[in-house]
mmCIF file with all atom_site columns, C-alpha atoms and ligand atoms in Angstrom:
data_model
loop_
_atom_site.group_PDB
_atom_site.id
_atom_site.type_symbol
_atom_site.label_atom_id
_atom_site.label_alt_id
_atom_site.label_comp_id
_atom_site.label_asym_id
_atom_site.label_entity_id
_atom_site.label_seq_id
_atom_site.pdbx_PDB_ins_code
_atom_site.Cartn_x
_atom_site.Cartn_y
_atom_site.Cartn_z
_atom_site.occupancy
_atom_site.B_iso_or_equiv
_atom_site.pdbx_formal_charge
_atom_site.auth_seq_id
_atom_site.auth_comp_id
_atom_site.auth_asym_id
_atom_site.auth_atom_id
_atom_site.pdbx_PDB_model_num
ATOM   1   C CA  . MET A 1 1   ? 17.668 -2.625  153.714 1.00 0.00 ? 29  MET A CA  1
ATOM   2   C CA  . ALA A 1 2   ? 19.967 -0.835  151.300 1.00 0.00 ? 30  ALA A CA  1
ATOM   3   C CA  . HIS A 1 3   ? 22.295 -3.094  149.336 1.00 0.00 ? 31  HIS A CA  1
ATOM   4   C CA  . LYS A 1 4   ? 25.136 -2.352  147.036 1.00 0.00 ? 32  LYS A CA  1
ATOM   5   C CA  . ARG A 1 5   ? 23.776 -2.772  143.510 1.00 0.00 ? 33  ARG A CA  1
ATOM   6   C CA  . TYR A 1 6   ? 25.921 -5.098  141.456 1.00 0.00 ? 34  TYR A CA  1
ATOM   7   C CA  . ARG A 1 7   ? 26.585 -4.401  137.795 1.00 0.00 ? 35  ARG A CA  1
ATOM   8   C CA  . SER A 1 8   ? 24.952 -7.287  136.004 1.00 0.00 ? 36  SER A CA  1
ATOM   9   C CA  . ILE A 1 9   ? 24.223 -8.965  132.723 1.00 0.00 ? 37  ILE A CA  1
ATOM   10  C CA  . LEU A 1 10  ? 21.115 -11.117 132.494 1.00 0.00 ? 38  LEU A CA  1
ATOM   11  C CA  . LEU A 1 11  ? 21.123 -14.180 130.278 1.00 0.00 ? 39  LEU A CA  1
ATOM   12  C CA  . PHE A 1 12  ? 17.517 -14.571 129.295 1.00 0.00 ? 40  PHE A CA  1
ATOM   13  C CA  . GLY A 1 13  ? 15.636 -17.192 127.300 1.00 0.00 ? 41  GLY A CA  1
ATOM   14  C CA  . ALA A 1 14  ? 13.611 -20.390 127.305 1.00 0.00 ? 42  ALA A CA  1
ATOM   15  C CA  . PRO A 1 15  ? 14.646 -23.576 129.102 1.00 0.00 ? 43  PRO A CA  1
ATOM   16  C CA  . GLY A 1 16  ? 17.308 -25.452 127.153 1.00 0.00 ? 44  GLY A CA  1
ATOM   17  C CA  . VAL A 1 17  ? 18.288 -22.480 124.993 1.00 0.00 ? 45  VAL A CA  1
ATOM   18  C CA  . GLY A 1 18  ? 21.875 -22.549 126.244 1.00 0.00 ? 46  GLY A CA  1
ATOM   19  C CA  . LYS A 1 19  ? 21.957 -19.921 129.017 1.00 0.00 ? 47  LYS A CA  1
ATOM   20  C CA  . GLY A 1 20  ? 23.862 -22.229 131.344 1.00 0.00 ? 48  GLY A CA  1
ATOM   21  C CA  . THR A 1 21  ? 26.417 -23.203 128.705 1.00 0.00 ? 49  THR A CA  1
ATOM   22  C CA  . GLN A 1 22  ? 27.059 -19.595 127.701 1.00 0.00 ? 50  GLN A CA  1
ATOM   23  C CA  . GLY A 1 23  ? 27.126 -18.505 131.337 1.00 0.00 ? 51  GLY A CA  1
ATOM   24  C CA  . ARG A 1 24  ? 29.690 -21.131 132.284 1.00 0.00 ? 52  ARG A CA  1
ATOM   25  C CA  . VAL A 1 25  ? 31.957 -20.254 129.379 1.00 0.00 ? 53  VAL A CA  1
ATOM   26  C CA  . LEU A 1 26  ? 31.696 -16.538 130.150 1.00 0.00 ? 54  LEU A CA  1
ATOM   27  C CA  . GLY A 1 27  ? 32.370 -17.258 133.805 1.00 0.00 ? 55  GLY A CA  1
ATOM   28  C CA  . ALA A 1 28  ? 35.703 -18.841 132.844 1.00 0.00 ? 56  ALA A CA  1
ATOM   29  C CA  . ILE A 1 29  ? 36.841 -15.527 131.324 1.00 0.00 ? 57  ILE A CA  1
ATOM   30  C CA  . PRO A 1 30  ? 38.493 -13.091 133.759 1.00 0.00 ? 58  PRO A CA  1
ATOM   31  C CA  . GLY A 1 31  ? 36.195 -10.131 134.341 1.00 0.00 ? 59  GLY A CA  1
ATOM   32  C CA  . PHE A 1 32  ? 32.974 -12.142 134.378 1.00 0.00 ? 60  PHE A CA  1
ATOM   33  C CA  . PHE A 1 33  ? 31.412 -14.001 137.267 1.00 0.00 ? 61  PHE A CA  1
ATOM   34  C CA  . HIS A 1 34  ? 28.595 -16.403 136.426 1.00 0.00 ? 62  HIS A CA  1
ATOM   35  C CA  . LEU A 1 35  ? 25.847 -17.335 138.852 1.00 0.00 ? 63  LEU A CA  1
ATOM   36  C CA  . ALA A 1 36  ? 22.955 -19.583 137.790 1.00 0.00 ? 64  ALA A CA  1
ATOM   37  C CA  . CYS A 1 37  ? 19.965 -19.554 140.104 1.00 0.00 ? 65  CYS A CA  1
ATOM   38  C CA  . GLY A 1 38  ? 19.214 -23.213 139.292 1.00 0.00 ? 66  GLY A CA  1
ATOM   39  C CA  . ASP A 1 39  ? 22.774 -24.153 140.286 1.00 0.00 ? 67  ASP A CA  1
ATOM   40  C CA  . VAL A 1 40  ? 22.323 -22.408 143.633 1.00 0.00 ? 68  VAL A CA  1
ATOM   41  C CA  . PHE A 1 41  ? 19.184 -24.488 144.216 1.00 0.00 ? 69  PHE A CA  1
ATOM   42  C CA  . ARG A 1 42  ? 20.878 -27.696 143.119 1.00 0.00 ? 70  ARG A CA  1
ATOM   43  C CA  . SER A 1 43  ? 23.783 -27.044 145.497 1.00 0.00 ? 71  SER A CA  1
ATOM   44  C CA  . LEU A 1 44  ? 21.457 -27.066 148.534 1.00 0.00 ? 72  LEU A CA  1
ATOM   45  C CA  . ASP A 1 45  ? 21.709 -30.007 150.894 1.00 0.00 ? 73  ASP A CA  1
ATOM   46  C CA  . ILE A 1 46  ? 18.522 -31.965 150.126 1.00 0.00 ? 74  ILE A CA  1
ATOM   47  C CA  . SER A 1 47  ? 18.122 -32.957 153.752 1.00 0.00 ? 75  SER A CA  1
ATOM   48  C CA  . SER A 1 48  ? 17.926 -29.280 154.783 1.00 0.00 ? 76  SER A CA  1
ATOM   49  C CA  . GLN A 1 49  ? 14.577 -27.506 155.091 1.00 0.00 ? 77  GLN A CA  1
ATOM   50  C CA  . GLU A 1 50  ? 15.363 -25.230 152.126 1.00 0.00 ? 78  GLU A CA  1
ATOM   51  C CA  . GLY A 1 51  ? 16.622 -28.165 150.076 1.00 0.00 ? 79  GLY A CA  1
ATOM   52  C CA  . ARG A 1 52  ? 13.453 -30.181 150.673 1.00 0.00 ? 80  ARG A CA  1
ATOM   53  C CA  . GLU A 1 53  ? 11.127 -27.263 150.057 1.00 0.00 ? 81  GLU A CA  1
ATOM   54  C CA  . THR A 1 54  ? 12.721 -26.146 146.787 1.00 0.00 ? 82  THR A CA  1
ATOM   55  C CA  . ARG A 1 55  ? 13.042 -29.657 145.400 1.00 0.00 ? 83  ARG A CA  1
ATOM   56  C CA  . GLU A 1 56  ? 9.268  -30.076 145.517 1.00 0.00 ? 84  GLU A CA  1
ATOM   57  C CA  . TYR A 1 57  ? 8.742  -27.176 143.133 1.00 0.00 ? 85  TYR A CA  1
ATOM   58  C CA  . ILE A 1 58  ? 11.733 -28.000 140.949 1.00 0.00 ? 86  ILE A CA  1
ATOM   59  C CA  . SER A 1 59  ? 10.680 -31.608 140.394 1.00 0.00 ? 87  SER A CA  1
ATOM   60  C CA  . ARG A 1 60  ? 7.242  -30.406 139.216 1.00 0.00 ? 88  ARG A CA  1
ATOM   61  C CA  . GLY A 1 61  ? 8.728  -27.796 136.871 1.00 0.00 ? 89  GLY A CA  1
ATOM   62  C CA  . GLU A 1 62  ? 7.152  -24.986 138.952 1.00 0.00 ? 90  GLU A CA  1
ATOM   63  C CA  . LEU A 1 63  ? 8.829  -21.793 140.062 1.00 0.00 ? 91  LEU A CA  1
ATOM   64  C CA  . VAL A 1 64  ? 10.118 -21.774 143.624 1.00 0.00 ? 92  VAL A CA  1
ATOM   65  C CA  . PRO A 1 65  ? 8.213  -19.018 145.540 1.00 0.00 ? 93  PRO A CA  1
ATOM   66  C CA  . ASP A 1 66  ? 9.754  -15.579 145.079 1.00 0.00 ? 94  ASP A CA  1
ATOM   67  C CA  . ASP A 1 67  ? 10.760 -14.729 148.636 1.00 0.00 ? 95  ASP A CA  1
ATOM   68  C CA  . LEU A 1 68  ? 12.403 -18.107 149.134 1.00 0.00 ? 96  LEU A CA  1
ATOM   69  C CA  . THR A 1 69  ? 14.144 -17.825 145.755 1.00 0.00 ? 97  THR A CA  1
ATOM   70  C CA  . ILE A 1 70  ? 15.551 -14.389 146.448 1.00 0.00 ? 98  ILE A CA  1
ATOM   71  C CA  . ARG A 1 71  ? 16.676 -15.366 149.948 1.00 0.00 ? 99  ARG A CA  1
ATOM   72  C CA  . ILE A 1 72  ? 18.522 -18.479 148.748 1.00 0.00 ? 100 ILE A CA  1
ATOM   73  C CA  . TRP A 1 73  ? 19.960 -16.770 145.671 1.00 0.00 ? 101 TRP A CA  1
ATOM   74  C CA  . ARG A 1 74  ? 21.217 -13.863 147.779 1.00 0.00 ? 102 ARG A CA  1
ATOM   75  C CA  . LYS A 1 75  ? 22.810 -16.257 150.270 1.00 0.00 ? 103 LYS A CA  1
ATOM   76  C CA  . GLY A 1 76  ? 24.574 -17.984 147.358 1.00 0.00 ? 104 GLY A CA  1
ATOM   77  C CA  . LEU A 1 77  ? 25.811 -14.650 146.019 1.00 0.00 ? 105 LEU A CA  1
ATOM   78  C CA  . ASP A 1 78  ? 26.998 -13.570 149.464 1.00 0.00 ? 106 ASP A CA  1
ATOM   79  C CA  . GLY A 1 79  ? 28.952 -16.827 149.765 1.00 0.00 ? 107 GLY A CA  1
ATOM   80  C CA  . TYR A 1 80  ? 30.928 -16.043 146.595 1.00 0.00 ? 108 TYR A CA  1
ATOM   81  C CA  . LEU A 1 81  ? 31.397 -12.444 147.699 1.00 0.00 ? 109 LEU A CA  1
ATOM   82  C CA  . GLY A 1 82  ? 32.648 -13.607 151.088 1.00 0.00 ? 110 GLY A CA  1
ATOM   83  C CA  . MET A 1 83  ? 35.199 -15.903 149.474 1.00 0.00 ? 111 MET A CA  1
ATOM   84  C CA  . SER A 1 84  ? 36.189 -13.160 147.009 1.00 0.00 ? 112 SER A CA  1
ATOM   85  C CA  . GLN A 1 85  ? 35.426 -15.467 144.119 1.00 0.00 ? 113 GLN A CA  1
ATOM   86  C CA  . TYR A 1 86  ? 33.127 -12.762 142.825 1.00 0.00 ? 114 TYR A CA  1
ATOM   87  C CA  . LYS A 1 87  ? 34.875 -9.383  142.920 1.00 0.00 ? 115 LYS A CA  1
ATOM   88  C CA  . PRO A 1 88  ? 32.338 -6.691  142.043 1.00 0.00 ? 116 PRO A CA  1
ATOM   89  C CA  . TRP A 1 89  ? 35.018 -4.070  141.472 1.00 0.00 ? 117 TRP A CA  1
ATOM   90  C CA  . GLU A 1 90  ? 36.468 -6.053  138.560 1.00 0.00 ? 118 GLU A CA  1
ATOM   91  C CA  . ASP A 1 91  ? 33.820 -8.601  137.545 1.00 0.00 ? 119 ASP A CA  1
ATOM   92  C CA  . LEU A 1 92  ? 30.577 -8.223  135.695 1.00 0.00 ? 120 LEU A CA  1
ATOM   93  C CA  . LEU A 1 93  ? 27.970 -10.429 137.310 1.00 0.00 ? 121 LEU A CA  1
ATOM   94  C CA  . VAL A 1 94  ? 26.432 -12.757 134.702 1.00 0.00 ? 122 VAL A CA  1
ATOM   95  C CA  . LEU A 1 95  ? 23.113 -14.145 135.904 1.00 0.00 ? 123 LEU A CA  1
ATOM   96  C CA  . ASP A 1 96  ? 21.045 -16.865 134.411 1.00 0.00 ? 124 ASP A CA  1
ATOM   97  C CA  . GLY A 1 97  ? 17.696 -18.186 135.531 1.00 0.00 ? 125 GLY A CA  1
ATOM   98  C CA  . ILE A 1 98  ? 16.770 -15.083 137.498 1.00 0.00 ? 126 ILE A CA  1
ATOM   99  C CA  . PRO A 1 99  ? 14.545 -13.057 137.432 1.00 0.00 ? 127 PRO A CA  1
ATOM   100 C CA  . ARG A 1 100 ? 11.867 -15.477 136.299 1.00 0.00 ? 128 ARG A CA  1
ATOM   101 C CA  . ASN A 1 101 ? 8.817  -13.327 136.865 1.00 0.00 ? 129 ASN A CA  1
ATOM   102 C CA  . LEU A 1 102 ? 7.956  -9.663  137.246 1.00 0.00 ? 130 LEU A CA  1
ATOM   103 C CA  . ARG A 1 103 ? 7.975  -9.677  141.015 1.00 0.00 ? 131 ARG A CA  1
ATOM   104 C CA  . GLN A 1 104 ? 11.506 -11.085 141.114 1.00 0.00 ? 132 GLN A CA  1
ATOM   105 C CA  . ALA A 1 105 ? 12.595 -8.425  138.615 1.00 0.00 ? 133 ALA A CA  1
ATOM   106 C CA  . GLN A 1 106 ? 11.185 -5.748  140.908 1.00 0.00 ? 134 GLN A CA  1
ATOM   107 C CA  . ILE A 1 107 ? 12.830 -7.163  144.028 1.00 0.00 ? 135 ILE A CA  1
ATOM   108 C CA  . LEU A 1 108 ? 16.157 -7.466  142.221 1.00 0.00 ? 136 LEU A CA  1
ATOM   109 C CA  . GLU A 1 109 ? 16.150 -3.741  141.494 1.00 0.00 ? 137 GLU A CA  1
ATOM   110 C CA  . ASP A 1 110 ? 17.478 -3.366  145.041 1.00 0.00 ? 138 ASP A CA  1
ATOM   111 C CA  . HIS A 1 111 ? 20.359 -5.745  144.383 1.00 0.00 ? 139 HIS A CA  1
ATOM   112 C CA  . LEU A 1 112 ? 21.339 -5.210  140.763 1.00 0.00 ? 140 LEU A CA  1
ATOM   113 C CA  . GLU A 1 113 ? 22.154 -2.579  138.243 1.00 0.00 ? 141 GLU A CA  1
ATOM   114 C CA  . VAL A 1 114 ? 21.202 -4.414  135.061 1.00 0.00 ? 142 VAL A CA  1
ATOM   115 C CA  . LEU A 1 115 ? 23.446 -3.170  132.250 1.00 0.00 ? 143 LEU A CA  1
ATOM   116 C CA  . GLN A 1 116 ? 22.314 -5.560  129.556 1.00 0.00 ? 144 GLN A CA  1
ATOM   117 C CA  . VAL A 1 117 ? 19.814 -8.317  128.927 1.00 0.00 ? 145 VAL A CA  1
ATOM   118 C CA  . VAL A 1 118 ? 21.063 -10.931 126.467 1.00 0.00 ? 146 VAL A CA  1
ATOM   119 C CA  . TYR A 1 119 ? 17.982 -12.614 125.080 1.00 0.00 ? 147 TYR A CA  1
ATOM   120 C CA  . LEU A 1 120 ? 18.933 -15.980 123.584 1.00 0.00 ? 148 LEU A CA  1
ATOM   121 C CA  . ILE A 1 121 ? 16.380 -16.930 120.972 1.00 0.00 ? 149 ILE A CA  1
ATOM   122 C CA  . CYS A 1 122 ? 15.607 -20.331 119.509 1.00 0.00 ? 150 CYS A CA  1
ATOM   123 C CA  . LYS A 1 123 ? 12.189 -20.927 118.005 1.00 0.00 ? 151 LYS A CA  1
ATOM   124 C CA  . ASP A 1 124 ? 12.615 -24.689 117.778 1.00 0.00 ? 152 ASP A CA  1
ATOM   125 C CA  . GLU A 1 125 ? 11.010 -25.946 120.996 1.00 0.00 ? 153 GLU A CA  1
ATOM   126 C CA  . ASP A 1 126 ? 11.547 -29.605 120.037 1.00 0.00 ? 154 ASP A CA  1
ATOM   127 C CA  . ALA A 1 127 ? 15.301 -29.010 119.685 1.00 0.00 ? 155 ALA A CA  1
ATOM   128 C CA  . MET A 1 128 ? 15.351 -27.475 123.162 1.00 0.00 ? 156 MET A CA  1
ATOM   129 C CA  . VAL A 1 129 ? 13.355 -30.365 124.624 1.00 0.00 ? 157 VAL A CA  1
ATOM   130 C CA  . HIS A 1 130 ? 15.885 -32.807 123.167 1.00 0.00 ? 158 HIS A CA  1
ATOM   131 C CA  . ARG A 1 131 ? 18.753 -30.788 124.558 1.00 0.00 ? 159 ARG A CA  1
ATOM   132 C CA  . ILE A 1 132 ? 17.134 -30.833 127.995 1.00 0.00 ? 160 ILE A CA  1
ATOM   133 C CA  . GLN A 1 133 ? 16.583 -34.594 127.803 1.00 0.00 ? 161 GLN A CA  1
ATOM   134 C CA  . ARG A 1 134 ? 20.243 -35.193 126.948 1.00 0.00 ? 162 ARG A CA  1
ATOM   135 C CA  . ARG A 1 135 ? 21.261 -32.939 129.847 1.00 0.00 ? 163 ARG A CA  1
ATOM   136 C CA  . ALA A 1 136 ? 18.924 -34.813 132.208 1.00 0.00 ? 164 ALA A CA  1
ATOM   137 C CA  . ILE A 1 137 ? 20.846 -38.011 131.550 1.00 0.00 ? 165 ILE A CA  1
ATOM   138 C CA  . ARG A 1 138 ? 24.241 -36.305 131.811 1.00 0.00 ? 166 ARG A CA  1
ATOM   139 C CA  . GLU A 1 139 ? 23.527 -34.319 134.975 1.00 0.00 ? 167 GLU A CA  1
ATOM   140 C CA  . ASN A 1 140 ? 20.884 -36.464 136.616 1.00 0.00 ? 168 ASN A CA  1
ATOM   141 C CA  . ARG A 1 141 ? 18.499 -33.523 136.951 1.00 0.00 ? 169 ARG A CA  1
ATOM   142 C CA  . ALA A 1 142 ? 15.255 -34.120 138.807 1.00 0.00 ? 170 ALA A CA  1
ATOM   143 C CA  . ASP A 1 143 ? 13.304 -31.423 136.947 1.00 0.00 ? 171 ASP A CA  1
ATOM   144 C CA  . ASP A 1 144 ? 14.073 -32.738 133.491 1.00 0.00 ? 172 ASP A CA  1
ATOM   145 C CA  . GLY A 1 145 ? 13.105 -36.342 133.900 1.00 0.00 ? 173 GLY A CA  1
ATOM   146 C CA  . SER A 1 146 ? 9.850  -36.489 131.946 1.00 0.00 ? 174 SER A CA  1
ATOM   147 C CA  . GLU A 1 147 ? 8.700  -34.744 128.822 1.00 0.00 ? 175 GLU A CA  1
ATOM   148 C CA  . GLY A 1 148 ? 5.552  -33.631 130.665 1.00 0.00 ? 176 GLY A CA  1
ATOM   149 C CA  . VAL A 1 149 ? 7.595  -31.714 133.238 1.00 0.00 ? 177 VAL A CA  1
ATOM   150 C CA  . ILE A 1 150 ? 9.778  -30.200 130.516 1.00 0.00 ? 178 ILE A CA  1
ATOM   151 C CA  . ARG A 1 151 ? 6.744  -29.015 128.520 1.00 0.00 ? 179 ARG A CA  1
ATOM   152 C CA  . HIS A 1 152 ? 5.307  -27.547 131.709 1.00 0.00 ? 180 HIS A CA  1
ATOM   153 C CA  . ARG A 1 153 ? 8.563  -25.614 132.214 1.00 0.00 ? 181 ARG A CA  1
ATOM   154 C CA  . PHE A 1 154 ? 7.971  -24.061 128.771 1.00 0.00 ? 182 PHE A CA  1
ATOM   155 C CA  . ASP A 1 155 ? 4.421  -23.063 129.733 1.00 0.00 ? 183 ASP A CA  1
ATOM   156 C CA  . VAL A 1 156 ? 5.719  -21.429 132.918 1.00 0.00 ? 184 VAL A CA  1
ATOM   157 C CA  . TYR A 1 157 ? 8.380  -19.675 130.850 1.00 0.00 ? 185 TYR A CA  1
ATOM   158 C CA  . ARG A 1 158 ? 5.829  -18.279 128.388 1.00 0.00 ? 186 ARG A CA  1
ATOM   159 C CA  . GLU A 1 159 ? 3.332  -17.215 131.040 1.00 0.00 ? 187 GLU A CA  1
ATOM   160 C CA  . GLU A 1 160 ? 5.577  -15.877 133.787 1.00 0.00 ? 188 GLU A CA  1
ATOM   161 C CA  . THR A 1 161 ? 9.101  -15.336 132.523 1.00 0.00 ? 189 THR A CA  1
ATOM   162 C CA  . GLU A 1 162 ? 8.757  -13.937 129.018 1.00 0.00 ? 190 GLU A CA  1
ATOM   163 C CA  . PRO A 1 163 ? 6.791  -10.886 130.229 1.00 0.00 ? 191 PRO A CA  1
ATOM   164 C CA  . VAL A 1 164 ? 9.822  -9.935  132.356 1.00 0.00 ? 192 VAL A CA  1
ATOM   165 C CA  . LEU A 1 165 ? 11.496 -8.630  129.183 1.00 0.00 ? 193 LEU A CA  1
ATOM   166 C CA  . ALA A 1 166 ? 9.097  -5.697  129.131 1.00 0.00 ? 194 ALA A CA  1
ATOM   167 C CA  . HIS A 1 167 ? 10.412 -4.652  132.542 1.00 0.00 ? 195 HIS A CA  1
ATOM   168 C CA  . TYR A 1 168 ? 13.720 -3.649  130.951 1.00 0.00 ? 196 TYR A CA  1
ATOM   169 C CA  . ASP A 1 169 ? 14.274 -0.738  128.639 1.00 0.00 ? 197 ASP A CA  1
ATOM   170 C CA  . GLU A 1 170 ? 14.397 -1.909  125.036 1.00 0.00 ? 198 GLU A CA  1
ATOM   171 C CA  . SER A 1 171 ? 17.754 -0.118  124.641 1.00 0.00 ? 199 SER A CA  1
ATOM   172 C CA  . ILE A 1 172 ? 19.468 -2.623  126.935 1.00 0.00 ? 200 ILE A CA  1
ATOM   173 C CA  . VAL A 1 173 ? 17.934 -5.779  125.438 1.00 0.00 ? 201 VAL A CA  1
ATOM   174 C CA  . SER A 1 174 ? 20.032 -7.612  122.811 1.00 0.00 ? 202 SER A CA  1
ATOM   175 C CA  . ARG A 1 175 ? 18.553 -10.471 120.841 1.00 0.00 ? 203 ARG A CA  1
ATOM   176 C CA  . VAL A 1 176 ? 20.997 -13.225 120.010 1.00 0.00 ? 204 VAL A CA  1
ATOM   177 C CA  . ASP A 1 177 ? 20.309 -16.178 117.731 1.00 0.00 ? 205 ASP A CA  1
ATOM   178 C CA  . ALA A 1 178 ? 20.935 -19.228 119.902 1.00 0.00 ? 206 ALA A CA  1
ATOM   179 C CA  . PHE A 1 179 ? 20.532 -21.803 117.168 1.00 0.00 ? 207 PHE A CA  1
ATOM   180 C CA  . GLY A 1 180 ? 24.215 -22.155 116.192 1.00 0.00 ? 208 GLY A CA  1
ATOM   181 C CA  . SER A 1 181 ? 27.063 -24.016 117.855 1.00 0.00 ? 209 SER A CA  1
ATOM   182 C CA  . PRO A 1 182 ? 28.067 -22.897 121.366 1.00 0.00 ? 210 PRO A CA  1
ATOM   183 C CA  . ALA A 1 183 ? 31.144 -21.191 119.873 1.00 0.00 ? 211 ALA A CA  1
ATOM   184 C CA  . GLU A 1 184 ? 29.075 -19.253 117.317 1.00 0.00 ? 212 GLU A CA  1
ATOM   185 C CA  . VAL A 1 185 ? 26.584 -18.165 119.957 1.00 0.00 ? 213 VAL A CA  1
ATOM   186 C CA  . LEU A 1 186 ? 29.447 -17.173 122.243 1.00 0.00 ? 214 LEU A CA  1
ATOM   187 C CA  . ARG A 1 187 ? 30.845 -14.926 119.518 1.00 0.00 ? 215 ARG A CA  1
ATOM   188 C CA  . SER A 1 188 ? 27.517 -13.121 119.237 1.00 0.00 ? 216 SER A CA  1
ATOM   189 C CA  . VAL A 1 189 ? 27.218 -12.818 123.019 1.00 0.00 ? 217 VAL A CA  1
ATOM   190 C CA  . LEU A 1 190 ? 30.739 -11.417 123.275 1.00 0.00 ? 218 LEU A CA  1
ATOM   191 C CA  . ASP A 1 191 ? 29.985 -8.896  120.515 1.00 0.00 ? 219 ASP A CA  1
ATOM   192 C CA  . VAL A 1 192 ? 27.379 -7.510  122.893 1.00 0.00 ? 220 VAL A CA  1
ATOM   193 C CA  . LEU A 1 193 ? 29.327 -7.768  126.130 1.00 0.00 ? 221 LEU A CA  1
ATOM   194 C CA  . ILE A 1 194 ? 32.888 -6.759  125.249 1.00 0.00 ? 222 ILE A CA  1
ATOM   195 C CA  . PRO A 1 195 ? 32.015 -3.080  124.588 1.00 0.00 ? 223 PRO A CA  1
ATOM   196 C CA  . ILE A 1 196 ? 30.156 -2.946  127.909 1.00 0.00 ? 224 ILE A CA  1
ATOM   197 C CA  . GLN A 1 197 ? 33.075 -4.424  129.781 1.00 0.00 ? 225 GLN A CA  1
ATOM   198 C CA  . ASN A 1 198 ? 35.580 -2.147  128.048 1.00 0.00 ? 226 ASN A CA  1
ATOM   199 C CA  . GLU A 1 199 ? 33.545 0.879   128.955 1.00 0.00 ? 227 GLU A CA  1
ATOM   200 C CA  . LEU A 1 200 ? 33.223 -0.141  132.593 1.00 0.00 ? 228 LEU A CA  1
ATOM   201 C CA  . PHE A 1 201 ? 36.743 -1.193  133.308 1.00 0.00 ? 229 PHE A CA  1
ATOM   202 C CA  . ARG A 1 202 ? 38.572 1.140   130.939 1.00 0.00 ? 230 ARG A CA  1
ATOM   203 C CA  . ASP A 1 203 ? 40.609 2.668   133.746 1.00 0.00 ? 231 ASP A CA  1
ATOM   204 C CA  . ARG A 1 204 ? 41.615 -0.629  135.260 1.00 0.00 ? 232 ARG A CA  1
ATOM   205 C CA  . ARG A 1 205 ? 43.481 -2.161  132.367 1.00 0.00 ? 233 ARG A CA  1
ATOM   206 C CA  . PRO A 1 206 ? 47.279 -2.246  132.747 1.00 0.00 ? 234 PRO A CA  1
HETATM 207 P P1  . AMP B 2 .   ? 17.223 -23.878 135.719 1.00 0.00 ? 9   AMP B P1  1
HETATM 208 O O1  . AMP B 2 .   ? 18.454 -24.622 136.083 1.00 0.00 ? 9   AMP B O1  1
HETATM 209 O O2  . AMP B 2 .   ? 17.453 -22.408 135.578 1.00 0.00 ? 9   AMP B O2  1
HETATM 210 O O3  . AMP B 2 .   ? 16.510 -24.450 134.535 1.00 0.00 ? 9   AMP B O3  1
HETATM 211 O O4  . AMP B 2 .   ? 16.219 -24.029 136.953 1.00 0.00 ? 9   AMP B O4  1
HETATM 212 C C1  . AMP B 2 .   ? 15.753 -25.280 137.359 1.00 0.00 ? 9   AMP B C1  1
HETATM 213 C C2  . AMP B 2 .   ? 14.517 -25.101 138.226 1.00 0.00 ? 9   AMP B C2  1
HETATM 214 O O5  . AMP B 2 .   ? 14.854 -24.379 139.398 1.00 0.00 ? 9   AMP B O5  1
HETATM 215 C C3  . AMP B 2 .   ? 13.386 -24.323 137.599 1.00 0.00 ? 9   AMP B C3  1
HETATM 216 O O6  . AMP B 2 .   ? 12.545 -25.112 136.777 1.00 0.00 ? 9   AMP B O6  1
HETATM 217 C C4  . AMP B 2 .   ? 12.645 -23.817 138.821 1.00 0.00 ? 9   AMP B C4  1
HETATM 218 O O7  . AMP B 2 .   ? 11.886 -24.858 139.417 1.00 0.00 ? 9   AMP B O7  1
HETATM 219 C C5  . AMP B 2 .   ? 13.794 -23.510 139.759 1.00 0.00 ? 9   AMP B C5  1
HETATM 220 N N1  . AMP B 2 .   ? 14.255 -22.116 139.593 1.00 0.00 ? 9   AMP B N1  1
HETATM 221 C C6  . AMP B 2 .   ? 15.446 -21.712 139.082 1.00 0.00 ? 9   AMP B C6  1
HETATM 222 N N2  . AMP B 2 .   ? 15.542 -20.380 139.107 1.00 0.00 ? 9   AMP B N2  1
HETATM 223 C C7  . AMP B 2 .   ? 14.382 -19.918 139.644 1.00 0.00 ? 9   AMP B C7  1
HETATM 224 C C8  . AMP B 2 .   ? 13.852 -18.616 139.930 1.00 0.00 ? 9   AMP B C8  1
HETATM 225 N N3  . AMP B 2 .   ? 14.536 -17.498 139.646 1.00 0.00 ? 9   AMP B N3  1
HETATM 226 N N4  . AMP B 2 .   ? 12.640 -18.550 140.499 1.00 0.00 ? 9   AMP B N4  1
HETATM 227 C C9  . AMP B 2 .   ? 11.926 -19.638 140.810 1.00 0.00 ? 9   AMP B C9  1
HETATM 228 N N5  . AMP B 2 .   ? 12.340 -20.885 140.544 1.00 0.00 ? 9   AMP B N5  1
HETATM 229 C C10 . AMP B 2 .   ? 13.564 -21.035 139.963 1.00 0.00 ? 9   AMP B C10 1
#
């Protein structure tokens, strides 16, 4: 089936690096629409078939199977399109948490025109684990309950997700130091994204 391909930015990086925080802040700025795959999963009714099935994987720190992931993610996207909360003619789609392996990246080629990959980098795994543990308490997240599950999420990231970077042309990958405060990281992310947005929507500004 042929889809419209949405102009997208991918926020990429290890668990706990700050993709969700940066995505949410960007999503509050007119001209960006943020969609986190994990948020789509967490919004499912847990008594539904999809809710039950995905929760099993999420609570173990495993990836949800690709076809199920893409189907649920696409349904989430279509919901925002249907409500005109995401307006592709004026918003850049900011994705985080997807694609998480090479197969997802290939499937998404049908759905997305990836303009830029923002690779948030933090080498301090312990700092990220602590951040995730604080978030687990704040947001009551089932996947972040134990350190064992969190460490497993890092293994999955290294084995399955990191290789996804090679799928994208080096010229569209920007590396951003994610170690600073959210505001500092945001400045670096905006340095990358503002020129892209200006170029795209040049004709639309009043
Ligand atoms: P996140 O909120 O991005 O950290 O995602 C939380 C959990 O949801 C992950 O540990 C996975 O179990 C699942 N998940 C999120 N996005 C994906 C994806 N693209 N593919 C498979 N599983 C995912």
